[in-house]
């Protein structure tokens, strides 16, 4: 269970998250939608432990652990996974080396034996097949020269290998055509399980046709302004974000007046 | 008291024992060279090309032979284990050819590879034509000519190709305080070879090396220099090439060792349609210093040059790169790209990167750029977000930044050796072995 309470975060002194509350139960999939600049990606980065964001107030409790007290690598080892909106290219490091280093770091932490080269290859090849990635992507540099779809598939592959308890997908649909979107969504759906929670961040409703969420939240001006079921996403699709922005501003003004 | 007079006296004493002492042309060039050295003295920071790398301290310093170095055969065995059986090896210990350690194997007809000291006896005319003079040299390279005791002489006859690389290994043992080596590579039309210069071991306190390459029409010569001398060595080296029409010359310089390493690397396009690749990597830490000064002279039309240098500068160390490209008025349709990128790994590290383009032609494509920066925060976070600890992530990104240079070495075994050297020079390299 993830409990985000009154989260405030800033970057370079500029407040982005301004009192965000969210609870995600075990095995649930929550979608977070919102206009550009509403703080969606900031939420993802803060949860994953990016140092450039400063948490100025609030707390994040994750199954009894103070998530914000852990450095990024320890969050990952404890089972938090962020699928990046823009996966980083790392020329000179083969995908195989990267994936094995990541998987073994996580396995060490969980008290599992590290994979040797053979076991790892067998495992990674099976997972690659499942996300429709060719084996050659193992021997190419991490994300270098990958198309948008290939990068996102590589993210889903990493998620499958690392078996997180909580996965945060940051605009995994951005830049994908419909075929790539379906493949990525299938990969995500395959990983849904009662032990695994997911936060799916997206600007557009269409991803939610394929990854059906349990709950939908609307983020505006750094806080959640509406929560509901799947129908909320459809409503946003039909009416756009204009009315939300107005709501958000009203809420911000109201809270300003209170303080 | 200045040591310059001591060097001059030293040269007079040694001259009659140096190879080719009986050859009048060589005696004359050596005399001219030592006179030039005495005249110029050690370069100081007052000279533009030595602004960041003054050798004034050599003026006051007496040189002593190193007290300890592993046996040359040991150093060589380690090196050879990394390469194919069929490779050719010329080995020099403390500045002299070591025939017992050398194996040239089956050389194709028309290919000669042996010691300069022997070639001065067997083919003095060919050596004379390739030897060069010190007339325009910086003083350390004039000293090299005056005192060179050996080196390799390689001749590739027209149309010959050396399939396996020729390794020139220079091992410093405990016998000499200074060594001076001169390598001559003469490639006739359409010939092809990869020559790898390894500088290893305890090393003389001061070593100078001059490697000269003449690439005739359509010849293809790749030169790889792997410098991994001990941390007290002073290494001063010049590589100078001249390319005739259509010739290809690649210079890869990987500099990991030495207290002070200076490389002057230059080529001149004397014919149309030449191509060159200058590719370099340096890693310095502690209080060490490395300096690459390069010059690519597009003297004729339709030349292509690519230059990529990368530096890893750690501790209190300093990395210097100055790359000059001259495009002569006649060199129309030149295509030149130059880049130098440095990664500073500590707050006290210092990197100077200076590109310099002089263009006198009007129809050219030239681009250059230089950067000095730190590890990319986005990439660092990406790795950490996958559970990789910060130290390992930094090491990985440092390796990756540097390895891009090594990937440009075409020969697989040489490339692998380069990666191995890089890993062994980096902190945490051992756990990244699998990257090789």
XYZ file of C-alpha atoms in Angstrom:
695
model
C 0.000 0.000 0.000
C 1.297 3.412 -1.003
C 0.096 6.470 0.919
C 1.076 9.884 -0.353
C 0.135 12.549 2.131
C 0.162 16.293 1.472
C 3.204 16.034 -0.826
C 4.883 19.299 -1.751
C 7.880 19.358 -4.098
C 9.851 22.055 -5.843
C 12.533 22.292 -8.474
C 14.934 25.249 -8.544
C 12.781 26.952 -5.937
C 9.623 26.645 -8.036
C 6.795 24.769 -6.328
C 5.341 22.025 -8.557
C 3.533 19.615 -6.255
C 1.354 21.476 -3.774
C -0.341 19.136 -1.376
C -0.863 15.929 -3.286
C -2.763 13.088 -1.587
C -3.063 9.613 -3.059
C -3.534 6.060 -1.824
C -2.828 3.080 -4.019
C -3.739 -0.344 -2.672
C -1.982 -3.587 -3.377
C -2.660 -4.890 -6.883
C -4.480 -1.726 -7.956
C -3.856 0.221 -11.123
C -4.336 3.964 -10.820
C -4.212 6.324 -13.744
C -3.092 9.892 -13.247
C -4.133 12.301 -15.925
C -3.636 15.990 -16.241
C -2.666 18.816 -18.544
C 0.935 19.679 -19.339
C 2.694 21.296 -16.403
C 0.263 19.898 -13.832
C 3.071 17.979 -12.075
C 2.546 14.455 -13.451
C 6.185 13.787 -14.329
C 7.373 15.525 -11.176
C 5.316 13.088 -9.124
C 6.935 10.172 -10.976
C 10.451 11.549 -10.489
C 9.908 12.374 -6.823
C 8.609 8.858 -6.163
C 11.651 7.376 -7.921
C 14.067 9.559 -5.942
C 15.411 12.146 -8.338
C 17.666 14.479 -6.335
C 16.949 17.580 -8.387
C 13.465 17.804 -6.854
C 13.198 18.969 -3.279
C 10.397 17.635 -1.167
C 9.342 20.616 0.927
C 6.485 19.021 2.855
C 4.443 15.855 3.188
C 5.233 12.176 3.372
C 5.136 8.975 1.369
C 4.542 5.773 3.264
C 5.142 2.530 1.385
C 4.162 -0.556 3.297
C 5.449 1.028 6.489
C 8.664 2.394 4.942
C 9.375 6.109 4.640
C 9.947 6.085 0.897
C 11.390 9.609 0.763
C 14.217 8.638 3.141
C 15.665 6.124 0.664
C 18.096 6.995 -2.123
C 16.928 6.151 -5.647
C 18.870 2.909 -5.941
C 17.455 1.565 -2.690
C 13.912 2.365 -3.769
C 14.532 0.398 -6.951
C 15.940 -2.556 -5.042
C 13.013 -2.477 -2.652
C 10.693 -2.875 -5.633
C 9.856 0.536 -7.030
C 10.101 0.841 -10.774
C 9.821 3.976 -12.888
C 9.248 3.500 -16.599
C 10.794 6.685 -17.976
C 9.008 9.025 -20.299
C 12.324 9.603 -22.034
C 14.550 6.554 -21.501
C 18.180 7.680 -21.496
C 20.621 6.568 -24.167
C 23.891 5.234 -22.787
C 26.340 4.666 -25.632
C 29.133 2.282 -24.742
C 27.188 0.140 -22.266
C 25.498 -2.890 -23.768
C 21.883 -3.488 -22.888
C 22.863 -6.984 -21.715
C 25.387 -5.623 -19.212
C 22.962 -2.978 -17.986
C 20.054 -5.380 -17.558
C 22.184 -7.957 -15.763
C 23.703 -5.350 -13.421
C 20.223 -4.066 -12.585
C 18.655 -7.487 -12.083
C 21.523 -8.700 -9.912
C 21.514 -5.525 -7.793
C 17.835 -6.156 -7.084
C 18.325 -9.894 -6.488
C 21.186 -9.269 -4.053
C 18.966 -6.938 -2.086
C 16.186 -9.526 -1.932
C 18.573 -12.246 -0.728
C 18.314 -14.168 -3.995
C 21.358 -15.690 -5.701
C 22.780 -13.529 -8.504
C 22.266 -14.786 -12.029
C 25.322 -16.055 -13.845
C 25.691 -15.262 -17.545
C 23.850 -18.392 -18.717
C 20.873 -18.141 -16.366
C 20.543 -14.472 -17.106
C 20.541 -14.981 -20.866
C 17.877 -17.662 -20.631
C 15.685 -15.409 -18.504
C 16.166 -12.234 -20.526
C 15.588 -13.964 -23.843
C 12.282 -15.351 -22.623
C 11.176 -11.902 -21.440
C 12.306 -10.271 -24.669
C 10.234 -12.681 -26.661
C 7.221 -11.769 -24.575
C 7.595 -8.040 -25.371
C 8.495 -8.714 -28.994
C 12.107 -7.519 -28.824
C 14.726 -9.021 -31.070
C 17.759 -10.560 -29.432
C 20.107 -8.086 -31.146
C 18.844 -5.412 -28.747
C 20.788 -7.186 -26.002
C 24.063 -6.411 -27.683
C 23.323 -2.832 -28.658
C 24.123 0.056 -26.343
C 21.366 0.941 -23.886
C 18.591 2.687 -25.866
C 21.100 4.072 -28.379
C 19.461 4.507 -31.747
C 16.301 2.756 -30.524
C 13.047 4.075 -31.984
C 10.470 5.503 -29.576
C 8.621 2.183 -29.527
C 11.798 0.173 -28.978
C 12.753 2.357 -26.037
C 9.372 1.872 -24.401
C 9.554 -1.868 -24.989
C 12.954 -1.858 -23.343
C 11.339 -0.158 -20.332
C 8.654 -2.821 -20.146
C 11.357 -5.495 -20.461
C 13.187 -3.968 -17.496
C 9.974 -3.879 -15.518
C 9.381 -7.564 -16.244
C 12.937 -8.466 -15.218
C 12.947 -6.413 -12.032
C 9.530 -7.624 -10.817
C 8.590 -4.474 -8.897
C 5.952 -4.145 -6.186
C 5.106 -0.683 -7.412
C 5.481 0.411 -11.009
C 5.164 4.033 -12.089
C 4.709 4.440 -15.821
C 5.446 7.991 -16.888
C 3.704 8.753 -20.184
C 4.637 5.366 -21.536
C 2.279 6.053 -24.439
C 3.918 9.273 -25.611
C 5.383 9.075 -29.071
C 3.941 5.627 -29.813
C 1.801 4.657 -32.766
C -1.181 2.477 -32.077
C 0.593 -0.834 -32.796
C 3.488 -0.026 -30.503
C 1.031 1.184 -27.882
C -0.824 -2.147 -27.967
C 2.367 -4.157 -27.591
C 3.535 -2.040 -24.667
C 0.089 -2.230 -23.031
C 0.037 -6.019 -23.414
C 3.416 -6.162 -21.740
C 2.105 -4.073 -18.853
C -1.116 -6.087 -18.537
C 0.860 -9.307 -18.389
C 2.564 -7.916 -15.294
C -0.616 -7.039 -13.450
C -0.877 -9.088 -10.308
C -2.403 -8.868 -6.827
C 1.044 -8.073 -5.380
C 1.898 -5.354 -7.850
C 0.491 -1.838 -7.810
C 0.779 0.473 -10.767
C 0.529 4.201 -11.331
C -0.041 4.963 -14.974
C 0.620 8.567 -15.850
C -0.791 9.730 -19.133
C -1.964 12.809 -20.917
C -4.370 10.945 -23.196
C -7.213 8.598 -22.541
C -6.309 6.169 -25.327
C -3.706 4.234 -23.264
C -6.491 3.495 -20.776
C -8.393 1.645 -23.510
C -5.661 -0.940 -23.256
C -4.538 -0.670 -19.641
C -7.834 -0.485 -17.801
C -7.355 1.314 -14.481
C -9.137 0.714 -11.208
C -9.138 4.424 -10.472
C -8.499 7.621 -12.379
C -7.200 10.826 -10.814
C -6.903 14.231 -12.347
C -3.883 16.280 -11.425
C -3.905 20.042 -11.766
C -1.668 22.716 -10.280
C 0.224 20.146 -8.273
C -2.685 18.432 -6.544
C -5.353 15.876 -7.308
C -8.559 17.739 -8.089
C -10.816 14.887 -9.117
C -10.851 11.144 -8.555
C -13.195 8.592 -9.981
C -13.605 5.456 -12.004
C -12.744 4.846 -15.623
C -15.574 7.084 -16.786
C -13.620 10.102 -15.559
C -11.018 9.447 -18.247
C -13.721 9.375 -20.903
C -15.145 12.599 -19.600
C -11.742 14.230 -19.926
C -11.433 12.871 -23.439
C -14.769 14.435 -24.340
C -14.339 17.814 -22.635
C -10.593 18.395 -22.524
C -8.735 19.821 -19.569
C -10.130 23.343 -19.679
C -12.698 22.897 -16.922
C -10.128 21.127 -14.739
C -7.692 24.012 -15.060
C -10.404 26.400 -13.906
C -11.186 24.114 -10.967
C -7.523 23.813 -10.104
C -6.995 27.554 -10.122
C -10.046 28.040 -7.965
C -8.732 25.433 -5.515
C -5.280 27.027 -5.458
C -6.799 30.454 -4.851
C -8.953 29.049 -2.068
C -5.965 27.418 -0.375
C -3.989 30.646 -0.806
C -6.779 32.530 0.931
C -6.736 30.023 3.806
C -3.008 30.368 4.419
C 73.371 24.827 -13.519
C 71.522 24.014 -16.677
C 71.557 20.437 -17.902
C 71.635 21.459 -21.554
C 75.447 21.425 -21.653
C 75.408 18.010 -20.023
C 73.094 16.727 -22.772
C 75.414 18.105 -25.446
C 78.449 16.499 -23.827
C 76.491 13.320 -23.379
C 75.589 13.261 -27.067
C 79.243 13.750 -28.053
C 80.241 10.827 -25.875
C 77.503 8.528 -27.092
C 77.605 9.538 -30.762
C 80.258 7.081 -31.855
C 78.354 4.163 -30.315
C 74.985 5.094 -31.790
C 73.803 3.027 -34.761
C 74.866 4.358 -38.158
C 77.720 6.350 -36.602
C 79.810 5.739 -39.707
C 77.232 7.262 -42.044
C 78.223 10.844 -42.844
C 74.638 12.026 -43.573
C 73.466 10.728 -40.228
C 76.397 12.166 -38.306
C 75.629 15.529 -39.894
C 71.912 15.373 -39.040
C 72.682 14.324 -35.489
C 75.160 17.199 -35.101
C 72.601 19.661 -36.476
C 69.967 18.264 -34.189
C 71.965 18.542 -30.992
C 72.953 22.068 -31.988
C 69.275 22.907 -32.428
C 68.443 21.368 -29.080
C 71.245 23.327 -27.364
C 70.035 26.473 -29.055
C 66.358 26.071 -28.129
C 66.715 24.444 -24.725
C 63.735 22.714 -23.131
C 60.410 24.230 -24.156
C 58.890 26.496 -21.529
C 55.419 27.949 -21.121
C 56.603 31.027 -22.997
C 56.278 29.038 -26.222
C 52.733 29.024 -27.581
C 52.637 25.269 -28.216
C 53.927 24.519 -24.713
C 51.895 27.038 -22.768
C 50.300 24.343 -20.601
C 53.199 21.899 -20.640
C 56.443 23.519 -19.662
C 59.470 21.260 -19.594
C 61.588 23.878 -17.837
C 61.922 21.556 -14.833
C 64.029 19.206 -16.964
C 66.618 21.928 -17.109
C 67.418 21.486 -13.444
C 66.845 17.819 -13.054
C 69.404 15.022 -13.138
C 67.872 11.827 -14.476
C 68.348 8.505 -12.747
C 67.559 5.024 -13.992
C 64.556 3.498 -12.228
C 65.388 1.239 -9.306
C 62.866 -1.454 -10.050
C 60.931 -2.771 -13.010
C 59.533 -6.207 -13.776
C 61.612 -8.334 -16.131
C 60.893 -7.352 -19.754
C 60.001 -10.941 -20.659
C 57.262 -10.823 -18.031
C 55.791 -7.606 -19.378
C 55.933 -9.015 -22.899
C 54.288 -12.335 -22.003
C 51.312 -10.454 -20.535
C 51.008 -8.361 -23.672
C 51.299 -11.219 -26.116
C 48.690 -13.266 -24.307
C 46.129 -10.664 -25.394
C 46.780 -11.177 -29.090
C 46.694 -13.760 -31.880
C 49.516 -16.178 -32.443
C 50.098 -14.866 -35.934
C 50.906 -11.270 -34.963
C 54.345 -9.814 -35.543
C 56.367 -8.496 -32.610
C 59.407 -6.236 -32.524
C 60.531 -5.680 -28.961
C 62.852 -3.007 -27.628
C 64.191 -2.923 -24.091
C 65.616 0.298 -22.715
C 65.851 1.757 -26.189
C 67.560 -1.198 -27.874
C 66.238 -3.916 -30.108
C 65.834 -7.215 -28.264
C 65.988 -9.887 -30.991
C 65.518 -12.730 -28.516
C 62.139 -11.336 -27.473
C 61.032 -10.484 -31.008
C 59.015 -12.697 -33.337
C 58.201 -11.414 -36.769
C 56.730 -14.688 -38.031
C 55.924 -15.046 -41.697
C 56.002 -11.649 -43.320
C 54.552 -11.451 -46.824
C 57.060 -10.992 -49.647
C 57.921 -7.316 -49.986
C 57.306 -6.482 -46.327
C 60.291 -5.670 -44.149
C 59.993 -5.092 -40.443
C 63.053 -4.957 -38.280
C 65.267 -2.815 -36.135
C 66.342 0.600 -37.352
C 69.878 -0.189 -36.119
C 70.009 -3.125 -38.525
C 68.401 -1.279 -41.406
C 71.084 1.413 -41.122
C 73.566 -1.318 -42.098
C 71.510 -3.236 -44.602
C 69.573 -0.447 -46.331
C 71.111 2.915 -45.397
C 69.709 4.700 -48.456
C 66.151 3.708 -47.683
C 66.606 4.829 -44.083
C 68.122 8.129 -45.161
C 65.097 8.902 -47.311
C 62.693 8.268 -44.448
C 64.720 9.460 -41.487
C 63.696 13.101 -41.461
C 65.585 16.003 -40.018
C 65.258 18.123 -36.928
C 65.156 21.373 -38.869
C 61.622 22.292 -37.814
C 61.297 20.107 -34.749
C 60.502 21.167 -31.249
C 63.591 20.709 -29.129
C 62.674 17.364 -27.495
C 62.352 15.816 -30.943
C 65.662 17.320 -32.027
C 67.172 15.656 -28.978
C 65.487 12.451 -30.132
C 67.199 12.606 -33.509
C 70.549 13.394 -31.961
C 70.395 10.483 -29.546
C 68.057 7.862 -31.006
C 69.529 4.466 -30.329
C 67.016 2.329 -32.178
C 63.407 1.896 -33.236
C 61.570 0.040 -35.951
C 62.088 0.302 -39.664
C 59.109 -0.932 -41.631
C 58.865 -1.023 -45.396
C 55.765 -2.168 -47.227
C 56.388 -2.679 -50.944
C 53.767 -1.665 -53.486
C 50.514 -3.571 -53.099
C 51.544 -5.555 -50.037
C 49.261 -5.979 -47.054
C 50.070 -7.050 -43.547
C 47.017 -8.907 -42.314
C 48.044 -9.303 -38.686
C 49.097 -6.206 -36.783
C 52.749 -5.411 -36.298
C 53.406 -4.696 -32.640
C 56.262 -2.466 -31.624
C 56.837 -2.938 -27.921
C 58.970 -0.534 -25.944
C 59.727 -1.817 -22.504
C 61.472 0.190 -19.863
C 63.601 -1.926 -17.565
C 66.166 -0.721 -15.063
C 69.103 -0.098 -17.362
C 68.648 3.441 -18.601
C 67.799 6.907 -17.326
C 66.728 8.064 -20.773
C 65.719 6.426 -24.046
C 65.280 7.865 -27.518
C 63.487 5.856 -30.169
C 62.725 6.537 -33.785
C 60.328 4.479 -35.855
C 60.110 4.771 -39.610
C 57.179 3.372 -41.537
C 57.398 3.562 -45.316
C 54.275 2.413 -47.112
C 54.510 2.215 -50.888
C 51.492 2.624 -53.142
C 48.437 0.498 -52.304
C 50.036 -1.159 -49.304
C 48.216 -1.694 -46.042
C 49.142 -2.342 -42.404
C 48.208 -1.806 -38.771
C 51.117 -0.896 -36.521
C 50.638 -0.876 -32.746
C 53.088 0.929 -30.505
C 53.026 -0.255 -26.901
C 54.927 1.714 -24.297
C 55.064 -0.210 -21.061
C 57.019 -0.825 -17.937
C 59.174 0.927 -15.393
C 60.546 2.980 -18.128
C 63.383 5.383 -18.309
C 62.761 8.569 -16.399
C 62.732 10.387 -19.727
C 61.715 8.821 -23.025
C 61.404 10.453 -26.426
C 59.812 8.707 -29.385
C 59.416 9.900 -32.930
C 57.361 7.850 -35.366
C 57.369 8.868 -38.988
C 54.898 7.532 -41.517
C 55.080 7.958 -45.259
C 51.937 6.766 -46.967
C 52.271 6.669 -50.768
C 49.346 6.787 -53.167
C 46.291 4.851 -51.900
C 48.238 3.273 -49.042
C 46.267 2.558 -45.869
C 48.128 2.794 -42.591
C 46.629 2.539 -39.142
C 48.799 3.489 -36.212
C 47.710 2.692 -32.679
C 49.610 3.937 -29.699
C 48.987 2.439 -26.287
C 50.885 4.342 -23.642
C 50.782 2.702 -20.215
C 54.089 3.651 -18.682
C 54.644 3.802 -14.959
C 53.508 6.850 -13.076
C 56.977 8.444 -12.796
C 57.876 8.385 -16.494
C 58.145 11.423 -18.745
C 57.017 10.532 -22.224
C 57.564 12.947 -25.124
C 56.377 11.724 -28.481
C 55.879 12.889 -31.996
C 53.984 11.087 -34.727
C 54.296 12.662 -38.138
C 52.698 11.401 -41.307
C 52.689 12.490 -44.907
C 49.980 11.210 -47.208
C 50.128 11.055 -50.994
C 47.045 11.086 -53.229
C 44.202 8.911 -51.935
C 46.148 7.647 -48.927
C 44.463 6.811 -45.638
C 46.148 7.301 -42.294
C 44.582 6.647 -38.897
C 46.197 7.610 -35.627
C 44.745 6.208 -32.433
C 46.401 7.483 -29.284
C 45.401 5.934 -25.974
C 47.302 7.540 -23.127
C 46.883 6.026 -19.683
C 50.293 6.145 -18.032
C 53.286 8.392 -17.332
C 53.666 11.359 -15.026
C 53.879 13.650 -17.997
C 52.926 12.564 -21.490
C 53.120 14.850 -24.469
C 52.053 13.750 -27.932
C 52.540 15.856 -31.019
C 50.611 14.182 -33.811
C 50.424 15.579 -37.297
C 49.684 14.646 -40.838
C 49.887 16.462 -44.132
C 47.728 15.780 -47.167
C 50.262 16.139 -49.962
C 47.912 14.730 -52.608
C 44.223 14.935 -53.479
C 41.537 12.827 -51.855
C 43.370 11.874 -48.665
C 41.560 10.685 -45.598
C 42.595 10.679 -41.971
C 41.208 9.725 -38.578
C 42.764 11.158 -35.430
C 41.226 9.365 -32.519
C 42.428 9.738 -28.979
C 41.686 8.985 -25.377
C 43.508 10.010 -22.232
C 42.990 9.215 -18.601
C 45.005 11.067 -15.981
C 44.694 11.109 -12.217
C 46.839 12.059 -9.224
C 49.115 14.906 -10.213
C 49.746 13.587 -13.682
C 49.666 15.590 -16.884
C 48.834 14.680 -20.461
C 48.989 16.885 -23.523
C 48.002 16.152 -27.112
C 48.866 18.686 -29.760
C 47.602 17.698 -33.163
C 47.873 19.196 -36.613
C 46.050 18.141 -39.753
C 47.214 19.982 -42.813
C 44.781 19.902 -45.696
C 47.220 21.049 -48.358
C 45.356 19.562 -51.330
C 41.685 19.327 -52.432
C 39.073 16.703 -51.550
C 40.588 15.666 -48.267
C 38.528 14.283 -45.400
C 39.615 14.426 -41.792
C 37.871 13.229 -38.658
C 39.283 13.973 -35.268
C 37.734 12.768 -32.007
C 39.470 13.130 -28.664
C 38.123 12.355 -25.246
C 39.683 12.881 -21.867
C 39.045 11.604 -18.368
C 40.672 13.926 -15.879
C 40.660 12.996 -12.208
C 42.397 14.012 -8.970
C 44.642 17.045 -9.385
C 45.521 16.007 -12.890
C 45.505 18.087 -16.028
C 44.532 17.150 -19.556
C 45.441 19.364 -22.471
C 44.241 19.110 -26.054
C 45.113 21.552 -28.790
C 43.967 20.546 -32.242
C 44.852 22.578 -35.254
C 43.455 22.109 -38.722
C 44.851 24.094 -41.599
C 42.991 24.166 -44.883
C 45.210 25.631 -47.578
C 43.833 27.879 -50.305
C 44.205 25.039 -52.778
C 42.404 22.510 -50.576
C 38.905 23.006 -51.981
C 36.120 20.649 -50.987
C 37.823 19.750 -47.756
C 35.602 17.993 -45.228
C 36.870 18.266 -41.671
C 35.300 17.509 -38.307
C 37.084 17.939 -34.999
C 35.785 17.292 -31.505
C 37.333 17.149 -28.070
C 35.226 16.259 -25.047
C 36.479 16.021 -21.498
C 34.968 14.552 -18.404
C 36.141 16.073 -15.152
C 36.004 13.462 -12.425
C 37.071 15.640 -9.510
C 36.743 19.248 -8.468
C 40.473 19.892 -8.755
C 40.940 18.298 -12.140
C 41.620 20.647 -15.020
C 41.080 20.233 -18.732
C 42.036 22.588 -21.549
C 40.585 21.910 -24.958
C 41.470 24.254 -27.758
C 40.336 23.677 -31.318
C 41.896 25.857 -33.956
C 40.796 26.061 -37.565
C 42.677 28.037 -40.165
C 40.798 28.032 -43.426
C 42.129 29.659 -46.569
C 39.924 27.822 -49.093
C 36.334 28.921 -49.741
C 34.526 25.676 -50.615
C 34.917 23.605 -47.466
C 32.875 21.855 -44.782
C 34.510 22.250 -41.402
C 33.066 21.770 -37.948
C 34.647 21.761 -34.560
C 33.667 21.667 -30.944
C 35.145 21.230 -27.512
C 33.502 20.518 -24.187
C 34.577 20.120 -20.593
C 31.870 18.656 -18.403
C 30.736 16.279 -15.745
C 28.849 13.027 -15.737
C 25.372 13.329 -17.195
C 22.861 13.541 -14.338
C 20.007 12.077 -16.389
C 22.002 8.971 -17.219
C 23.197 8.663 -13.629
C 19.629 8.798 -12.348
C 18.470 6.284 -14.947
C 21.025 3.741 -13.741
C 20.291 4.410 -10.067
C 16.578 4.051 -10.729
C 17.384 0.507 -11.817
C 19.061 -0.368 -8.519
C 22.656 0.238 -9.605
C 24.589 2.004 -6.851
C 25.893 5.511 -7.463
C 29.591 4.555 -7.546
C 29.058 1.774 -10.020
C 26.803 3.994 -12.109
C 29.478 6.710 -12.240
C 32.147 4.208 -13.178
C 29.938 2.736 -15.846
C 29.209 6.118 -17.399
C 32.872 7.080 -17.235
C 33.812 3.871 -18.983
C 31.077 4.330 -21.555
C 32.160 7.892 -22.337
C 35.732 6.754 -22.934
C 34.919 3.499 -24.691
C 33.349 5.341 -27.608
C 36.855 6.329 -28.666
C 38.110 2.772 -28.451
C 35.224 1.489 -30.567
C 36.719 3.359 -33.528
C 39.716 1.029 -33.613
C 38.948 -1.297 -36.498
C 41.082 -4.264 -35.451
C 39.130 -6.438 -32.980
C 42.023 -7.721 -30.852
C 43.588 -4.268 -30.593
C 40.204 -2.808 -29.674
C 39.764 -5.431 -26.965
C 43.197 -4.628 -25.614
C 42.240 -0.942 -25.530
C 39.081 -1.699 -23.551
C 41.089 -3.862 -21.158
C 43.587 -1.053 -20.605
C 40.799 1.413 -19.971
C 39.118 -0.871 -17.445
C 42.367 -1.550 -15.626
C 43.049 2.182 -15.375
C 39.588 3.041 -13.988
C 38.484 2.647 -10.377
C 35.962 -0.194 -10.187
C 37.186 -1.527 -13.520
C 37.404 -5.079 -12.221
C 33.682 -5.434 -11.763
C 33.036 -4.113 -15.243
C 35.170 -6.833 -16.891
C 32.090 -8.150 -18.669
C 32.028 -4.940 -20.722
C 35.077 -6.084 -22.642
